[in-house]
Coordinates of C-alpha atoms and ligand atoms in Angstrom, one line a residue:
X188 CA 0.0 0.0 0.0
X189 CA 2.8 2.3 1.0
X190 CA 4.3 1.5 -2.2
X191 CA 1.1 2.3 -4.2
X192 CA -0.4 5.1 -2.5
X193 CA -3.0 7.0 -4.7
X194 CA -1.9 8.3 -7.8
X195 CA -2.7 12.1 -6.7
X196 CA -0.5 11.7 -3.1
X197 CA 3.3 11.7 -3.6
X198 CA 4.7 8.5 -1.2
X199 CA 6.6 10.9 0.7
X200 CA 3.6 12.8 1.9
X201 CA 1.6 9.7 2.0
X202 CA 4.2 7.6 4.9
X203 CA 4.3 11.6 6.2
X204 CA 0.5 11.4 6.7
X205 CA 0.4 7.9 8.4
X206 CA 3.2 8.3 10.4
X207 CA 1.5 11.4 11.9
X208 CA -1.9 9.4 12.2
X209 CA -2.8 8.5 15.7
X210 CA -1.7 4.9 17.0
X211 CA -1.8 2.9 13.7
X212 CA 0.3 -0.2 11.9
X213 CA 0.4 -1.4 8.8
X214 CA 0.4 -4.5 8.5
X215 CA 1.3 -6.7 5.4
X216 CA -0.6 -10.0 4.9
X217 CA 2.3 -12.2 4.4
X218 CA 0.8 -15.2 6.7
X219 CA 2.5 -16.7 8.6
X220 CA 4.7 -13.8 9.2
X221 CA 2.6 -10.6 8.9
X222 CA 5.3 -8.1 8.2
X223 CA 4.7 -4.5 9.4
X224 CA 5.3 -2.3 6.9
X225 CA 4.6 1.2 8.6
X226 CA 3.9 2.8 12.0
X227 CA 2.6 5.6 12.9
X228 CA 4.7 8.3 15.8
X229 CA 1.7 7.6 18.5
X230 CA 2.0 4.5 17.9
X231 CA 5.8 4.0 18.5
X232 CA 5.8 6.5 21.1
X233 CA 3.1 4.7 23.6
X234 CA 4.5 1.3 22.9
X235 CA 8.1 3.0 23.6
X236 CA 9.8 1.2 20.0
X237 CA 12.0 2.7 18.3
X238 CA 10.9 2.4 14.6
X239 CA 13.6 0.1 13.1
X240 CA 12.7 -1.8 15.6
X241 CA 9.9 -2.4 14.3
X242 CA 9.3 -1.6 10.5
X243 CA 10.4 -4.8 8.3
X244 CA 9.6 -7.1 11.0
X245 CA 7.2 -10.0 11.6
X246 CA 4.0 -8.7 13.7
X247 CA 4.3 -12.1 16.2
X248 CA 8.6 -11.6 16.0
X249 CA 8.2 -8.5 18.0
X250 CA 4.9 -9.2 20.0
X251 CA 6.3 -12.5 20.9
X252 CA 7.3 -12.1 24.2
X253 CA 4.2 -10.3 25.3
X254 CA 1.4 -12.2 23.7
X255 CA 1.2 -15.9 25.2
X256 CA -0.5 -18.8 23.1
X257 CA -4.2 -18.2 23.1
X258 CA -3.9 -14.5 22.4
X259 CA -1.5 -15.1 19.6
X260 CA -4.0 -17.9 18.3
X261 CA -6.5 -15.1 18.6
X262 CA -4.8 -12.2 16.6
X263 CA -3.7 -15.4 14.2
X264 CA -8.0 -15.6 14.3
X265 CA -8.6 -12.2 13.4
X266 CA -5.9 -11.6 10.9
X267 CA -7.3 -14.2 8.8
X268 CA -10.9 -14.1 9.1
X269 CA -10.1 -10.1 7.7
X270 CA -8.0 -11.6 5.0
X271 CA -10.7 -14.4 3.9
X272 CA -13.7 -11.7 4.3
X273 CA -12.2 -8.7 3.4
X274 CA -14.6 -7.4 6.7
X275 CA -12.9 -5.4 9.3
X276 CA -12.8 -6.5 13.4
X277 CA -13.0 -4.5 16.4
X278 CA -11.5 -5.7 18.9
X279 CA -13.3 -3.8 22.3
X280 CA -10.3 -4.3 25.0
X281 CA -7.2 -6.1 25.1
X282 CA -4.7 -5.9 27.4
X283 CA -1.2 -5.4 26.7
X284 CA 1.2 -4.4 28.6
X285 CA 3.7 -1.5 28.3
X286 CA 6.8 0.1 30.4
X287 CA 5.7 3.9 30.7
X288 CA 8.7 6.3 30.5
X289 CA 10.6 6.2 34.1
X290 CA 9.1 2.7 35.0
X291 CA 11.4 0.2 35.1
X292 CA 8.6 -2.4 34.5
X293 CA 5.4 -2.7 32.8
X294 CA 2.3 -2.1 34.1
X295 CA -1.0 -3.0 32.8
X296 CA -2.9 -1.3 29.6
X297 CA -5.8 -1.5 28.1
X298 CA -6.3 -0.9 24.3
X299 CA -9.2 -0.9 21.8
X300 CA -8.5 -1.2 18.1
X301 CA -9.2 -2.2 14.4
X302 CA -8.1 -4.4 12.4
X303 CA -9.2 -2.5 8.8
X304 CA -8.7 -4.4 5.9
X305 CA -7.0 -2.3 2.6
X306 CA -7.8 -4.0 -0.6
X307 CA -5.5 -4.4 -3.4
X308 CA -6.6 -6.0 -6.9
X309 CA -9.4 -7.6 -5.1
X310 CA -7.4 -9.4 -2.2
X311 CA -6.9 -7.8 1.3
X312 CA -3.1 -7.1 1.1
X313 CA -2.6 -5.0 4.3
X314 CA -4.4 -4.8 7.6
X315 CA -4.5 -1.5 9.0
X316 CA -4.4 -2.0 12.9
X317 CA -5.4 1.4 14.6
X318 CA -4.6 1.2 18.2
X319 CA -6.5 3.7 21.3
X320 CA -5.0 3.6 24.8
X321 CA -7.9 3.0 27.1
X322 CA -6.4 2.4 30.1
X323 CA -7.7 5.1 31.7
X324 CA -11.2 4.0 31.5
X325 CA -11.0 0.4 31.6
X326 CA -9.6 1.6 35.3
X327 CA -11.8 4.3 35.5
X328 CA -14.8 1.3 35.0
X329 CA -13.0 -1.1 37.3
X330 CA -13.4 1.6 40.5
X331 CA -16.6 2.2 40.1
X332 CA -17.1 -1.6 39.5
X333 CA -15.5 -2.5 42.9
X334 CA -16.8 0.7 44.7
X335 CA -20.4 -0.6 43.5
X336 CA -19.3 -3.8 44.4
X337 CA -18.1 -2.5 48.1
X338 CA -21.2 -1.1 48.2
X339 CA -23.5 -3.6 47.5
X340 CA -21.5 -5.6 50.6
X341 CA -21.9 -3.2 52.5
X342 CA -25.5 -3.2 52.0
X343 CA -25.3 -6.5 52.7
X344 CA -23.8 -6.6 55.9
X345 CA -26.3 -3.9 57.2
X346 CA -29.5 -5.6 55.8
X347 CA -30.0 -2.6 53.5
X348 CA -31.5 -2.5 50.2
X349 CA -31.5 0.6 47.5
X350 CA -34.2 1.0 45.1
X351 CA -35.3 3.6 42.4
X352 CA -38.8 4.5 41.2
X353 CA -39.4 5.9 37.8
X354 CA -42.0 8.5 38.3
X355 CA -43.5 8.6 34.8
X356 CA -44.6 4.7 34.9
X357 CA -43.8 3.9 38.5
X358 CA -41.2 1.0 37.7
X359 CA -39.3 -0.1 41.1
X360 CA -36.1 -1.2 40.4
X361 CA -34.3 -2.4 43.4
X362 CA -31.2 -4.4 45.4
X363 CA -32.2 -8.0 45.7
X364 CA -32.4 -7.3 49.7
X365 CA -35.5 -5.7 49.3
X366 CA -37.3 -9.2 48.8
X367 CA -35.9 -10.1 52.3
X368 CA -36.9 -6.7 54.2
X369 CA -40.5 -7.3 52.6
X370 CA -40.5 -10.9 54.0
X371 CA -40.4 -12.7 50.3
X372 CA -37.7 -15.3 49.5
X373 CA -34.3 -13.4 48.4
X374 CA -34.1 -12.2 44.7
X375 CA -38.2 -12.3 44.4
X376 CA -38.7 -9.4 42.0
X377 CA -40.9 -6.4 44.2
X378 CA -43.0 -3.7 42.4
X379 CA -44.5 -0.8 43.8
X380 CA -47.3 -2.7 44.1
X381 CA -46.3 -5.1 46.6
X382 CA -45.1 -2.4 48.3
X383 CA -48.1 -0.6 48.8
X384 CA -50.2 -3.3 49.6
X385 CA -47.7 -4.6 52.6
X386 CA -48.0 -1.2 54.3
X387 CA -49.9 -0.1 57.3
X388 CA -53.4 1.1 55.8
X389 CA -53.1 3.8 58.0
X390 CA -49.2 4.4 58.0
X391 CA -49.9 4.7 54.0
X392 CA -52.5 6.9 54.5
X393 CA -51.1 9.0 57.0
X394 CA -47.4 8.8 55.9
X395 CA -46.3 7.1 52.6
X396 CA -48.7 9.0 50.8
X397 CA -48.0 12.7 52.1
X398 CA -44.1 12.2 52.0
X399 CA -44.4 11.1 48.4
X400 CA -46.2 14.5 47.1
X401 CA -43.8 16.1 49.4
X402 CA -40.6 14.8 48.4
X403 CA -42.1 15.4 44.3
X404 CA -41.6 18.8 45.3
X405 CA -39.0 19.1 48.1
X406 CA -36.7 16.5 46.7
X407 CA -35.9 14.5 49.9
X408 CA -37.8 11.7 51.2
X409 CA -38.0 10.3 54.8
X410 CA -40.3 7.9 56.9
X411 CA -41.0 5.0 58.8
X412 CA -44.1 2.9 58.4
X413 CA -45.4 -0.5 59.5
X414 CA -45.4 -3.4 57.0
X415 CA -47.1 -6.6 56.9
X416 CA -45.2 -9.5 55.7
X417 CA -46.8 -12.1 53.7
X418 CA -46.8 -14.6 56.9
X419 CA -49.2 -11.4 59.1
X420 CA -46.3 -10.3 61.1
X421 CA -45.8 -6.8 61.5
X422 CA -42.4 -5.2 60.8
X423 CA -41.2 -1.7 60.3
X424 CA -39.0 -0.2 57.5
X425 CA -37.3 3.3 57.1
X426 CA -36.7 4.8 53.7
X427 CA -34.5 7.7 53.1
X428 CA -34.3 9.2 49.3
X429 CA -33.9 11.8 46.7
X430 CA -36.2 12.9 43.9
X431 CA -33.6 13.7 40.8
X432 CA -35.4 16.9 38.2
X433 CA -35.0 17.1 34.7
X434 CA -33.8 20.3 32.8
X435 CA -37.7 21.8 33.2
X436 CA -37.4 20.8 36.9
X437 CA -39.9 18.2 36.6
X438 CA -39.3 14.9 39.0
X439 CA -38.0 11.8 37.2
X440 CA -36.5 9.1 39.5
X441 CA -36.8 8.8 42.9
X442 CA -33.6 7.2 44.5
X443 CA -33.3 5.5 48.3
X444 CA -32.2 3.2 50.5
X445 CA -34.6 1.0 53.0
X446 CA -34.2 -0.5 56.3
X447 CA -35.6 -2.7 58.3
X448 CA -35.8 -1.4 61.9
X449 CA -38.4 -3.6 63.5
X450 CA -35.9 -4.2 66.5
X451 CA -35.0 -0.7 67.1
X452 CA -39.0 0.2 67.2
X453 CA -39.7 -2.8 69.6
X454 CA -37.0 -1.4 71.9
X455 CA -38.4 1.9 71.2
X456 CA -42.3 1.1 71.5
X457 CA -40.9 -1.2 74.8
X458 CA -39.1 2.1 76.4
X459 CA -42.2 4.2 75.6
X460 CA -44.5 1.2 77.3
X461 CA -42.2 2.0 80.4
X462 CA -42.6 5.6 80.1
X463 CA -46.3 5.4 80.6
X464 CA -46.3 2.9 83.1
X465 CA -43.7 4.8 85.3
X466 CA -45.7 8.3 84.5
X467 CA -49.0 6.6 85.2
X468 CA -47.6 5.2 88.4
X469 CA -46.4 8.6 89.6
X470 CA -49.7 10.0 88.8
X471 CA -51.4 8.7 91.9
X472 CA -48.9 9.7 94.8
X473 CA -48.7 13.2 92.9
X474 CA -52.3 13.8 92.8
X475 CA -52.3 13.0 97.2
X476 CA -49.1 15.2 97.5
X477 CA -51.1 17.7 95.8
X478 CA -54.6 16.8 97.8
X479 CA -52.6 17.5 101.2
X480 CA -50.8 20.4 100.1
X481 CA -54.4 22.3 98.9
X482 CA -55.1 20.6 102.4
X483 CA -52.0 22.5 104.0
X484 CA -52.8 25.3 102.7
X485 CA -56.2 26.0 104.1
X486 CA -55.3 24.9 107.4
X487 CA -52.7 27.4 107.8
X488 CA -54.3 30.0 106.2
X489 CA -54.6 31.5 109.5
X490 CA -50.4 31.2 109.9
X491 CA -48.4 34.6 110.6
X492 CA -45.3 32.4 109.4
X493 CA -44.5 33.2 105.9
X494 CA -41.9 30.7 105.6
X495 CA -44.6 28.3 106.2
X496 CA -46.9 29.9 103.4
X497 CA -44.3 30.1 100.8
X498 CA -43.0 26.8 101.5
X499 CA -46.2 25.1 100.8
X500 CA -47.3 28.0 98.1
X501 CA -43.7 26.3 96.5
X502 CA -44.1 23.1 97.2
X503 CA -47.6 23.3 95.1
X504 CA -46.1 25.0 92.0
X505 CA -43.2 22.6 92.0
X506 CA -46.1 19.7 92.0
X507 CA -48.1 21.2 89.3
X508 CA -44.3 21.5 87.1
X509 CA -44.0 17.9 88.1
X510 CA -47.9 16.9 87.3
X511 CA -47.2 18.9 84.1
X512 CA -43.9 16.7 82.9
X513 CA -45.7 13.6 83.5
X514 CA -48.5 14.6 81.5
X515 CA -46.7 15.2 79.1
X516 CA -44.7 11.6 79.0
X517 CA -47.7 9.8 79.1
X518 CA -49.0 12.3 75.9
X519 CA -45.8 11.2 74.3
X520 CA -46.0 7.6 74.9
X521 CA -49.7 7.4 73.2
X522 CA -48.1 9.4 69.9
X523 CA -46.8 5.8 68.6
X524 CA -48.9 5.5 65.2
X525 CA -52.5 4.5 65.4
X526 CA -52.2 4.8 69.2
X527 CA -53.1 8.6 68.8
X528 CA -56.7 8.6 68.0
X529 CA -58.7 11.9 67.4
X530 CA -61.9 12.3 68.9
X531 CA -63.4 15.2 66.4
X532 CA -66.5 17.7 67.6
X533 CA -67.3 20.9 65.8
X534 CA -66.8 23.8 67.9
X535 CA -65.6 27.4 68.7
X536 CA -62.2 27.8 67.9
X537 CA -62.2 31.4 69.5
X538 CA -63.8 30.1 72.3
X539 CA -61.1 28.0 73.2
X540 CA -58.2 30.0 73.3
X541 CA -60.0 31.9 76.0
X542 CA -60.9 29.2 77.8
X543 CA -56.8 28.1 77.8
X544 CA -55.5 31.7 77.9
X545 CA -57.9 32.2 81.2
X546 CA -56.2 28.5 82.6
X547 CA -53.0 29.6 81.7
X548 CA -53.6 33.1 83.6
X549 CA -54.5 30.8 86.5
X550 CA -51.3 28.9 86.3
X551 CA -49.5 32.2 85.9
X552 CA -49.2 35.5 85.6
X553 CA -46.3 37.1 84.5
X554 CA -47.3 38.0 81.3
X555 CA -49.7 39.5 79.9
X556 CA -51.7 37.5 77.1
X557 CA -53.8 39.3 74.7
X558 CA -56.4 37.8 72.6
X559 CA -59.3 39.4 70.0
X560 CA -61.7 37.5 69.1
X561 CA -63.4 37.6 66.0
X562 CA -66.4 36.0 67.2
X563 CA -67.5 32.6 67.0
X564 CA -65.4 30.2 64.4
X565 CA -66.5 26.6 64.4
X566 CA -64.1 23.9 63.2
X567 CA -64.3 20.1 63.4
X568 CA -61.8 19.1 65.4
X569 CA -60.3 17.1 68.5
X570 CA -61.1 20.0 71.2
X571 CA -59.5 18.7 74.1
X572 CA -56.0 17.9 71.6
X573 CA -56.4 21.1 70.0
X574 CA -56.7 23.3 73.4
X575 CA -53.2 21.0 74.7
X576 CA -51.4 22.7 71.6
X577 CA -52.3 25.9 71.9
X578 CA -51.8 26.0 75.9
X579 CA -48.3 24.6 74.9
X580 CA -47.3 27.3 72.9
X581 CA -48.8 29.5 75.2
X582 CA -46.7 27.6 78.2
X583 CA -44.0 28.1 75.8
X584 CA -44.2 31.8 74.9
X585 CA -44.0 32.3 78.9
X586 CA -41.0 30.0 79.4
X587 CA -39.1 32.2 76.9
X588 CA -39.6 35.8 77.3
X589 CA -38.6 37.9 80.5
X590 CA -41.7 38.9 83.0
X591 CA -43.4 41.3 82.2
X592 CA -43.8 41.0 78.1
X593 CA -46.7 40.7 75.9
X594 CA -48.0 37.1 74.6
X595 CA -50.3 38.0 71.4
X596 CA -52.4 35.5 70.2
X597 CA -54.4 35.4 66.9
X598 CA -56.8 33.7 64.8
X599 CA -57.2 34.3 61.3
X600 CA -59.8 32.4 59.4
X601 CA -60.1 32.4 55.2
X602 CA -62.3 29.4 53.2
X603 CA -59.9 26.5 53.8
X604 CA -58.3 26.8 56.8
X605 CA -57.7 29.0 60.1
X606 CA -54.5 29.9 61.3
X607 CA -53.8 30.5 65.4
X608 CA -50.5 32.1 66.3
X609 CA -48.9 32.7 69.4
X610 CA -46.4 35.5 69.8
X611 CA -44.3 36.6 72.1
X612 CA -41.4 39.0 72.5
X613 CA -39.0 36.5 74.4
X614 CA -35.2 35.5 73.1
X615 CA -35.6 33.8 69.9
X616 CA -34.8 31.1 68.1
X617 CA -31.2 30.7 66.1
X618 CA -32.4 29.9 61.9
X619 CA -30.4 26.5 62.5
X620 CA -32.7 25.3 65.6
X621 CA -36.1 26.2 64.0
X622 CA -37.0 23.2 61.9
X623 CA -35.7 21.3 64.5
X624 CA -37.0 22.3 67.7
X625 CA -39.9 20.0 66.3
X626 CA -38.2 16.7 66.7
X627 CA -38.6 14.9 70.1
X628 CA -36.5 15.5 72.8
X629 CA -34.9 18.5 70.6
X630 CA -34.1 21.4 73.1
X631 CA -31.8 24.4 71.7
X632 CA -28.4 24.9 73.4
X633 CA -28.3 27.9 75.0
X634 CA -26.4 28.9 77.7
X635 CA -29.6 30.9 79.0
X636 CA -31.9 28.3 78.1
X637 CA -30.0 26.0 81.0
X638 CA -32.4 27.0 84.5
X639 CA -35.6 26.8 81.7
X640 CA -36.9 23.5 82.7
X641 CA -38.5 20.9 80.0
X642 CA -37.8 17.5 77.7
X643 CA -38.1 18.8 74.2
X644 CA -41.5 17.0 73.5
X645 CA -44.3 20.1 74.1
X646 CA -43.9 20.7 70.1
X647 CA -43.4 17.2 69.1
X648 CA -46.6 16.4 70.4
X649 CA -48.0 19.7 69.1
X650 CA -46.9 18.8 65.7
X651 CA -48.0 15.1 65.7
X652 CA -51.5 16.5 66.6
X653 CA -51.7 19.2 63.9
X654 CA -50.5 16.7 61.4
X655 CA -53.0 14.4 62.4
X656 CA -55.5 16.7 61.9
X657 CA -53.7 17.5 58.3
X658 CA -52.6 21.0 59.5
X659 CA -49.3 22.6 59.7
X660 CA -47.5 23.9 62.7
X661 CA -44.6 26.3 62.0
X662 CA -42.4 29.0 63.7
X663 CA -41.2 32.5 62.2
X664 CA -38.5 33.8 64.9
X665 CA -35.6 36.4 65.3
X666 CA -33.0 35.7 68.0
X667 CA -33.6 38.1 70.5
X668 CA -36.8 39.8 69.5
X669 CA -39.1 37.0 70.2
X670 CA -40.9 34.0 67.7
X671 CA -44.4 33.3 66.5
X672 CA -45.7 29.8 66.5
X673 CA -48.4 29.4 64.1
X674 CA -50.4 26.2 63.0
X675 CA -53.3 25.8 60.7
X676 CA -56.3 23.7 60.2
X677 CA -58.7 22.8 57.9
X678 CA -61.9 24.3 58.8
X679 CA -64.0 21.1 57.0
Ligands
ADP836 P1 -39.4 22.2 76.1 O1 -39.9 23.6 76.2 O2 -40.0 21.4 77.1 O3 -37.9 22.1 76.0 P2 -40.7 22.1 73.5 O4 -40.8 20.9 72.6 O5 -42.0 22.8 73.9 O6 -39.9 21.5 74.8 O7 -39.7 23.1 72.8 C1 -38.5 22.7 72.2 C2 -37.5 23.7 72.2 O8 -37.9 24.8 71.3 C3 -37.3 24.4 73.5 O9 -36.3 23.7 74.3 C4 -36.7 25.8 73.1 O10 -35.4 25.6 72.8 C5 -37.5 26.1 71.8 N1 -38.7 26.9 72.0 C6 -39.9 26.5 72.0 N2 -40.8 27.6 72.1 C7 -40.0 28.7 72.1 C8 -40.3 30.1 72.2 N3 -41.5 30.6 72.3 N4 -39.2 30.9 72.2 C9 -37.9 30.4 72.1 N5 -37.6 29.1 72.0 C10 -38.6 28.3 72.1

């Protein structure tokens, strides 16, 4: 070929232009000994031969030492399947190794090439090898191979399985430990289908359901929900995802990992059993305590000894703090799903945030609480839940502000929903504690905050009960200048 380049290119030019072509050899088809004829600069310079090394010689003479029997039967294979079809072969990967410059021995590399047959007088009378250095990627797949790999063992070893939904046609694809964690034999194919129908009726209701729309336009995805395996047990799982958007910000694949964490919620649902045990036994010798100090109290009404009086007059408001906590943990223990059940009546909103601002006046006062009404607003509701939020956030409101300061409230009604707020002009909450001051047992760490007494549970509870309800309970607060604690509720 060299020798009869095309009548219009001078040789010269022509073994220029090849030379300078990226790795390529020519490659004469004189079977057995396949002489190469030409080879390009790239191609010398990545396998590090000098040219007259190379040129003149017999393609196995030089490879020889670095191809062992079955590849040399295989480029044998290819070289004459291209000669007998005139059809050219890829060849996708092939290793062959190579000593980079300042190595003083070869390390592995990975190359894709052609073998292009060039036609003379009918007959295939050079094959054209073009060689392209992929090392890089071959290694580049290998990492992510064994990082997946590590992964997936990893997975393994902690019983947790990935999945990914399409949101378009709501294909599951998923780890093969999902099978197990839904209590079918490993490897048994799960669609969204099974998952839905193993839930909780009421966890999917309540839970699956609202974090899907939310994480559609949020793009994170949390929660734990009860499952029913095929044999009736029940078992809990946690999901954690991410929603990925397209260009136009539309959802398109929802991407997680599940758990199961049915022990963790046994311990958990056995610790909160003792919490309401303990708080229900403590109930009874509180209530007497209280009893004989009301008792104390009238019986030495007619004391000059103010010690005496302000011991007792003490004593009861440590009792009520005390009759207040326990309240509280047994409120906390019934929040466990489907153990918090709503007992809806239609009444007077506006009614009863006097009724709790005039019990919390009782209780204390420090402050002073204002409250317009707008006249009568009926909503259908749990009354009693409803009045324990709102005197929390009242409680609340007074915990945090100095003596002295002004606790607004407000209700603001339109066709949907009312909104109550509670403001007050105490010390704030920090941007970072706000969306967490909702989670149970969360208290902000402030040195100031240290002689407030409380368990982090007050807005917990208030937000499990708002959510029940399918309301919202949120806070808008500058440190220093005081917070407002709204929540909302759909007046149907
Ligand atoms: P507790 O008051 O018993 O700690 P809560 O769940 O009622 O529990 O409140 C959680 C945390 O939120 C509090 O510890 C406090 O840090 C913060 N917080 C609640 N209400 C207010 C408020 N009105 N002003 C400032 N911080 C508040």
């Amino acid at each position: 070929m060299i020798g009869n380049a095309p009548d219009n290119i001078p040789i010269d030019l022509f073994r220029v232009l090849f030379e300078k072509s990226p790795g390529s050899l020519l490659i004469k088809t004189d079977a057995p000994r396949f002489t190469i004829v030409a080879a390009s600069d790239a191609y010398l310079k990545t396998t590090l031969l000098p040219r007259d090394a190379v040129i003149g010689k017999g393609f196995f003479e030089i490879y020889q030492d670095d191809i062992d029997e079955s590849t040399d039967i295989i480029a044998r294979k290819i070289f004459s399947y291209v000669i007998r079809t005139g059809e050219k072969v890829d060849v996708p990967v092939y290793r062959f190794d190579i000593v980079e410059p300042g190595a003083d021995r070869k390390t592995p590399h990975y190359w894709s090439f052609s073998n292009i047959p060039i036609m003379d007088d009918k007959q295939v009378a050079y094959i054209l090898g073009t060689f392209t250095d992929i090392t890089a990627e071959v290694k580049a797949k290998e990492a992510a191979q064994e990082s997946e790999h590590r992964l997936l063992l990893a997975a393994e070893a902690t019983g947790m399985a990935f999945w990914g939904l399409a949101v378009a046609d709501n294909s599951l694809s998923h780890s093969p430990q999902l099978a197990e964690i839904f209590g079918h034999p490993p490897g048994t194919p799960i669609t969204l289908d099974h998952v839905r129908a193993q839930v909780h009726p009421d966890d999917m209701e309540n839970i699956v359901i609202k974090a899907y729309q939310q994480a559609l336009v949020e793009g994170s995805y949390f929660y734990e929900v009860r499952i029913f395996w095929p044999d009736d047990s029940l078992h809990w799982i946690r999901t954690k995802g991410i929603v990925q958007f397209n260009k136009n910000k539309e959802p398109i694949r929802m991407l997680g990992t599940i758990v199961d964490v049915t022990e963790s919620k046994r311990d958990e649902i056995r610790k909160n059993d003792f919490i309401a045990m303990a708080s229900h036994e403590l109930k009874t010798p509180l209530t007497s305590l209280k009893a004989y100090l009301q008792l104390m109290e009238i019986k030495l009404s007619g004391t000059s000894d103010p010690f005496v009086k302000t011991a007792v007059a003490k004593s009861g408001n440590q009792v009520n703090k005390m009759t207040a906590l326990i309240h509280g943990f047994l409120d906390l223990s019934k929040i466990e799903p489907g153990k918090l059940k709503l007992v809806r009546t239609a009444f007077d909103i506006n009614l009863l945030i006097e009724e709790v601002m005039t019990e919390s006046r009782v209780l204390s006062n420090t402050h002073s609480l204002r409250f317009e009404s707008s006249g009568e607003l009926n909503i259908n509701a749990d009354r009693a839940k409803i009045g324990q939020v709102i005197s929390n956030l009242i409680n609340n409101a007074i915990k945090y502000s100095p003596r002295g300061s002004y606790v607004n409230l407000q209700c603001e009604a339109d066709d949907d929903n009312v909104v109550v707020s509670v403001t007050d002009e105490g010390i704030g909450i920090k941007p970072k504690d706000q969306e967490k001051i909702f989670q149970r047992f969360y208290r902000a760490e402030e040195d100031q905050y240290k002689h407030i007494s409380g368990f982090g549970i007050g807005l917990y509870l208030s937000s499990e009960i708002i959510q029940r309800h399918k309301g919202r309970l949120w806070v808008k607060s500058r440190e220093g200048e005081g917070s407002t604690f709204y929540f909302s509720l759909p007046v149907g």
